mmCIF file of C-alpha atoms in Angstrom:
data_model
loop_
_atom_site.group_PDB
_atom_site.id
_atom_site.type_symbol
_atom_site.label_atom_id
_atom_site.label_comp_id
_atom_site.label_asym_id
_atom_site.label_seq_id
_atom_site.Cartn_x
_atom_site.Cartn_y
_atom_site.Cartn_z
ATOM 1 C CA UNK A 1 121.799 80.204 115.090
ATOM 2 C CA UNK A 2 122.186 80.233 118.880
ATOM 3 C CA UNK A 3 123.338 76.957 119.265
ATOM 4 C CA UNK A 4 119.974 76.137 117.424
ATOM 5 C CA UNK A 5 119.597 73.313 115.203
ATOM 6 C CA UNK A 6 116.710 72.531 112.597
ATOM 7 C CA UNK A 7 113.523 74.459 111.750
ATOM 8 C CA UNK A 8 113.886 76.010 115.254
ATOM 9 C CA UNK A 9 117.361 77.758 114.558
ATOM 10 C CA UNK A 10 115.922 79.018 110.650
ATOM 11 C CA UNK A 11 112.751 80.596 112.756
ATOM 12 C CA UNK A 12 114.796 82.400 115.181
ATOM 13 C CA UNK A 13 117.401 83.843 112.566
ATOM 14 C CA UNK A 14 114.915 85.006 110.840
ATOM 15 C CA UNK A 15 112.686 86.725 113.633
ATOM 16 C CA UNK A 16 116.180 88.234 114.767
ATOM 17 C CA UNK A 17 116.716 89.525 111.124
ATOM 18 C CA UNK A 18 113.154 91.024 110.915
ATOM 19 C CA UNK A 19 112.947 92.813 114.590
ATOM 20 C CA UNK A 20 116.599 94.221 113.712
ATOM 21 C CA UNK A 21 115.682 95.433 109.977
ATOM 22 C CA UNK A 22 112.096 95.436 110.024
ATOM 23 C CA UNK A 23 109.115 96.647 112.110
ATOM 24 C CA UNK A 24 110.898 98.687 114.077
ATOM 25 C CA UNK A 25 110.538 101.422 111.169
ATOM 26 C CA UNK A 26 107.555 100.144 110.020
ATOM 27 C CA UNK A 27 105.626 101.016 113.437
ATOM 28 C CA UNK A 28 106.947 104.398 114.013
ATOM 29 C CA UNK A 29 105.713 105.107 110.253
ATOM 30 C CA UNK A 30 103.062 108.059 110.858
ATOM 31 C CA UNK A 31 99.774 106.926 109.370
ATOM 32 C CA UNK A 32 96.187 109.186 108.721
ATOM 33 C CA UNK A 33 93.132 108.132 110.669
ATOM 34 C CA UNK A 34 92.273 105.077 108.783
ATOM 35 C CA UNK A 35 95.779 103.427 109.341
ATOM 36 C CA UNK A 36 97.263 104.090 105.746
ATOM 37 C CA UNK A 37 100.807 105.729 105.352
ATOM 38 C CA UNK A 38 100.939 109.718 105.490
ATOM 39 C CA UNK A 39 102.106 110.289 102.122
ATOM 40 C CA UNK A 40 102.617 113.874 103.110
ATOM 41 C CA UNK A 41 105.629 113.019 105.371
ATOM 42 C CA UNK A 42 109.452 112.871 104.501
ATOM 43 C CA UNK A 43 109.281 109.257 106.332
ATOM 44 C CA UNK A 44 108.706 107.797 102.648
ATOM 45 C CA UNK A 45 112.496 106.790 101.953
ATOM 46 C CA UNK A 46 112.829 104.918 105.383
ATOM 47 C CA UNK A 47 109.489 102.982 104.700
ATOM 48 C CA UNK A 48 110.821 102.016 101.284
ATOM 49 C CA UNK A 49 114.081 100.498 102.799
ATOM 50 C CA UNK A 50 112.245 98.845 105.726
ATOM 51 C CA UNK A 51 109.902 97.144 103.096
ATOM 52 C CA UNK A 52 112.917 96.295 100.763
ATOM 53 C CA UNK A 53 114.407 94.757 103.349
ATOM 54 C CA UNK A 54 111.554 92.406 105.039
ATOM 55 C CA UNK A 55 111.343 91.755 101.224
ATOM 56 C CA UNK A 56 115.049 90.971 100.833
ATOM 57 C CA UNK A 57 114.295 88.546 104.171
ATOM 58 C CA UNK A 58 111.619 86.851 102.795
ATOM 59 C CA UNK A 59 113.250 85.775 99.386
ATOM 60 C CA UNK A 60 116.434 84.441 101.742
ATOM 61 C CA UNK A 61 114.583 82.436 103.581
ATOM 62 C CA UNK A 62 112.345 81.231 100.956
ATOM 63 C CA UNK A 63 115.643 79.748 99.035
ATOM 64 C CA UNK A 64 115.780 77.309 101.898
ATOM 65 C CA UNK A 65 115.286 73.578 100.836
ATOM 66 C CA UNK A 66 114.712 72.487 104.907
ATOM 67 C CA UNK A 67 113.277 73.930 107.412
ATOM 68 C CA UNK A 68 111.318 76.645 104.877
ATOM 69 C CA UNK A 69 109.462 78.807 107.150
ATOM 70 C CA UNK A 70 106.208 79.014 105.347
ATOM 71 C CA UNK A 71 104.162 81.091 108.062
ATOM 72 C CA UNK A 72 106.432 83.454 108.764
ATOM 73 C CA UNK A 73 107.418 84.722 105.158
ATOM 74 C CA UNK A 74 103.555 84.733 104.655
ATOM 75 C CA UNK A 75 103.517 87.335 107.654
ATOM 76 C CA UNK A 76 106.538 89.283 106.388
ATOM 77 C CA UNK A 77 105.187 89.639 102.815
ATOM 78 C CA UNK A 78 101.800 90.735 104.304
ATOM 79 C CA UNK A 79 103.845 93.337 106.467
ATOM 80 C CA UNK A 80 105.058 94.652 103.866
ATOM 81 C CA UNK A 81 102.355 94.639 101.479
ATOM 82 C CA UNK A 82 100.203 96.200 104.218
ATOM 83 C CA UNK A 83 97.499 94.825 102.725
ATOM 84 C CA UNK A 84 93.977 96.260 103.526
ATOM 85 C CA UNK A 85 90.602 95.638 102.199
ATOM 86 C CA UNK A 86 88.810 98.795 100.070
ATOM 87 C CA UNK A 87 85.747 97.777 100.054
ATOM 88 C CA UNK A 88 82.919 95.197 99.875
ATOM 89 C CA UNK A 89 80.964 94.831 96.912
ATOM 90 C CA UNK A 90 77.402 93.711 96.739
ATOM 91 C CA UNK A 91 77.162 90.223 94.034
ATOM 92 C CA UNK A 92 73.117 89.388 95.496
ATOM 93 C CA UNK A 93 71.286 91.806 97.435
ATOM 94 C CA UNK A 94 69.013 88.812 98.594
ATOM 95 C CA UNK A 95 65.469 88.340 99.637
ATOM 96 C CA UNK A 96 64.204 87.871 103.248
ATOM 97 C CA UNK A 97 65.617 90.252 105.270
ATOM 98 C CA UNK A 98 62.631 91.682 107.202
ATOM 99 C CA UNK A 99 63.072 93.911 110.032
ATOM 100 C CA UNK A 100 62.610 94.041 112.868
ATOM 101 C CA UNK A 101 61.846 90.538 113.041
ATOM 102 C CA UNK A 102 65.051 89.398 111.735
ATOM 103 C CA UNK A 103 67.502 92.892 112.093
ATOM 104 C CA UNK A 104 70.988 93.375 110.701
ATOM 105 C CA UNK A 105 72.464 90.185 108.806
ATOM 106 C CA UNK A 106 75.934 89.740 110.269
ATOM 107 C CA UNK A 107 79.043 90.950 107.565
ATOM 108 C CA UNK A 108 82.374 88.671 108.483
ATOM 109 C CA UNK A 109 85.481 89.067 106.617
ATOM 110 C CA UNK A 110 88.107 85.730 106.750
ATOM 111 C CA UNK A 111 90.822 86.422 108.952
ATOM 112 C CA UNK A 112 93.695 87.486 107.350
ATOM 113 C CA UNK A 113 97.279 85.291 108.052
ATOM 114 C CA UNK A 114 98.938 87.586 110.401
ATOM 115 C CA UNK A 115 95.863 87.805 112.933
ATOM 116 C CA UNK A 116 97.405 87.153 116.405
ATOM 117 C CA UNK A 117 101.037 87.007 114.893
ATOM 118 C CA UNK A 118 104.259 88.548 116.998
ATOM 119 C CA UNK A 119 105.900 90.486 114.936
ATOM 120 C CA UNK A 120 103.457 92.194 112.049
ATOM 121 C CA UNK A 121 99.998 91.631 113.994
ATOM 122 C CA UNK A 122 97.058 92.066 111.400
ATOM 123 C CA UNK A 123 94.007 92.903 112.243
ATOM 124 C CA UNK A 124 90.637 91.779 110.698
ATOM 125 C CA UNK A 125 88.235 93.469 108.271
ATOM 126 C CA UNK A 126 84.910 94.383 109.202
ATOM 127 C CA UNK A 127 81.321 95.227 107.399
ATOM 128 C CA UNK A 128 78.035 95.959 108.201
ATOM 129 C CA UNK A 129 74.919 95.566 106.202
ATOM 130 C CA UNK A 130 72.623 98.472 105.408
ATOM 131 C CA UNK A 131 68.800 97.160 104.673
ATOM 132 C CA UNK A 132 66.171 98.745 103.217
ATOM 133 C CA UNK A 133 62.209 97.790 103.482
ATOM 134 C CA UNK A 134 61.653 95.325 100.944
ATOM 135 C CA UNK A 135 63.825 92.565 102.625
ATOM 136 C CA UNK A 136 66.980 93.395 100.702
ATOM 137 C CA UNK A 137 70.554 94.293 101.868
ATOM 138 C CA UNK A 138 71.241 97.931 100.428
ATOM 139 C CA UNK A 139 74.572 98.273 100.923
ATOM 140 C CA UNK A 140 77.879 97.020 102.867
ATOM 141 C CA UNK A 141 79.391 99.409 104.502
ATOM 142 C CA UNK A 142 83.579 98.461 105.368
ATOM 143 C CA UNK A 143 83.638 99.395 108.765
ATOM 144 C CA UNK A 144 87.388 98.726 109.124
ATOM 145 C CA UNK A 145 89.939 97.644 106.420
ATOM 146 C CA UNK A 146 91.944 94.953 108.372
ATOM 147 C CA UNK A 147 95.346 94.847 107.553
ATOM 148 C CA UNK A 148 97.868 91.845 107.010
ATOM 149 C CA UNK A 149 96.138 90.189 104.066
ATOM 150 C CA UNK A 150 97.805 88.634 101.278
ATOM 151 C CA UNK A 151 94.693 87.445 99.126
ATOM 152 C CA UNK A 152 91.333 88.863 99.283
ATOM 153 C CA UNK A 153 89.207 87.755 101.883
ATOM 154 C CA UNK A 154 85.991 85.671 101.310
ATOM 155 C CA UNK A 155 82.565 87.499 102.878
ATOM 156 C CA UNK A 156 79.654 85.795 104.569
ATOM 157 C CA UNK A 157 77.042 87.161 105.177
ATOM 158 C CA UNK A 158 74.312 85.511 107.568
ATOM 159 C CA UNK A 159 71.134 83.624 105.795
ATOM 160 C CA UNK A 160 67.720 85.168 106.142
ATOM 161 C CA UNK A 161 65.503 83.675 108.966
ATOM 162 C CA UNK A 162 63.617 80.628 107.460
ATOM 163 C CA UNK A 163 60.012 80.196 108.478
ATOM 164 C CA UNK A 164 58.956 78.268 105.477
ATOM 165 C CA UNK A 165 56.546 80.574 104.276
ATOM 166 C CA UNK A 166 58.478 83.307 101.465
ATOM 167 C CA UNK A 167 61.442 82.301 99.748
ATOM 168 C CA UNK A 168 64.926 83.279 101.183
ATOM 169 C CA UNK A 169 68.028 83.673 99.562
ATOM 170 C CA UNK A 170 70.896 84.396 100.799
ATOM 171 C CA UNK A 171 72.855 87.562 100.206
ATOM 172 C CA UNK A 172 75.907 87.300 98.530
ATOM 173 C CA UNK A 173 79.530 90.110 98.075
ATOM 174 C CA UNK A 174 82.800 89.597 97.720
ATOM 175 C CA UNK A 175 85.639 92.156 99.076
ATOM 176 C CA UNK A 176 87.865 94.482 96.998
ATOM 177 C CA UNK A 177 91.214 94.451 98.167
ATOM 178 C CA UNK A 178 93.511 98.541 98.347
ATOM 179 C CA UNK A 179 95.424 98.801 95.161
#
């Protein structure tokens, strides 16, 4: 492609491909206030043909025996899944927690494979803990759903502050990916 040889020449056919049949459509989609597509719209048909064809892209270039661009039909196929996390769920509330010595544990989400990418930037997921009195998380509150994931995230949440005395255990969740 362009005088292009190798891996180099199957990466630029293929970003050429997507920026001509792809996110174009897919970022003048409308979307509601927490970034999922307005289902109310008559823009519905032109997502569906957008996604078919980054999906119709991907499987092309996945067919390749050489030069297989791995990363970038991971990005595509999280593009068009527009994969977002739901929610975090609570496995082990843990023990330790005491305010206000200690405060708010810190929630992190694993980054999803389109962070920082050119074409379908994703955007990570983000949680905050909710405790209550006793030492124990409450809840986990998703403060944003992230979006470019193609398998659920893993969730740490920071250890309790260890002064030897009480025993600490960590809280545990795991996240619950839009259906």
């Amino acid at each position: 492609y362009e005088g292009r040889d190798g891996g180099d020449g199957v990466k630029s056919l293929l970003n050429a491909l997507v920026k001509r049949y792809g996110p174009s459509s897919l970022t003048a989609i409308r979307r509601d206030e927490n970034g999922y597509i307005d289902d109310s719209s008559s823009q519905l048909p032109e997502v569906r043909k957008a996604k078919e064809a980054l999906r119709q892209i991907a499987l092309l270039f996945s067919l390749l025996k050489e030069y297989q661009p791995v990363d970038s039909i991971t990005q595509i196929l999280a593009a068009d899944d527009d994969a977002k996390i739901d929610a975090i769920c609570m496995l082990d509330p843990g023990t330790g927690y005491l305010p206000p010595s200690y405060g708010v544990p810190n929630v992190s989400l694993s980054e999803p494979p389109t962070l920082g990418a050119k074409l379908f930037p994703g955007s990570l997921a983000k949680g905050e803990a909710r405790l209550v009195e006793t030492g124990r998380i409450l809840k986990l509150d998703l403060v944003d759903g992230g979006s470019g994931y193609v398998e659920t995230p893993e969730v740490q949440i920071s250890a309790p502050p260890g002064d030897g005395t009480n025993k600490k255990v960590q809280a545990t969740a795991k996240a619950v990916p839009k259906a």
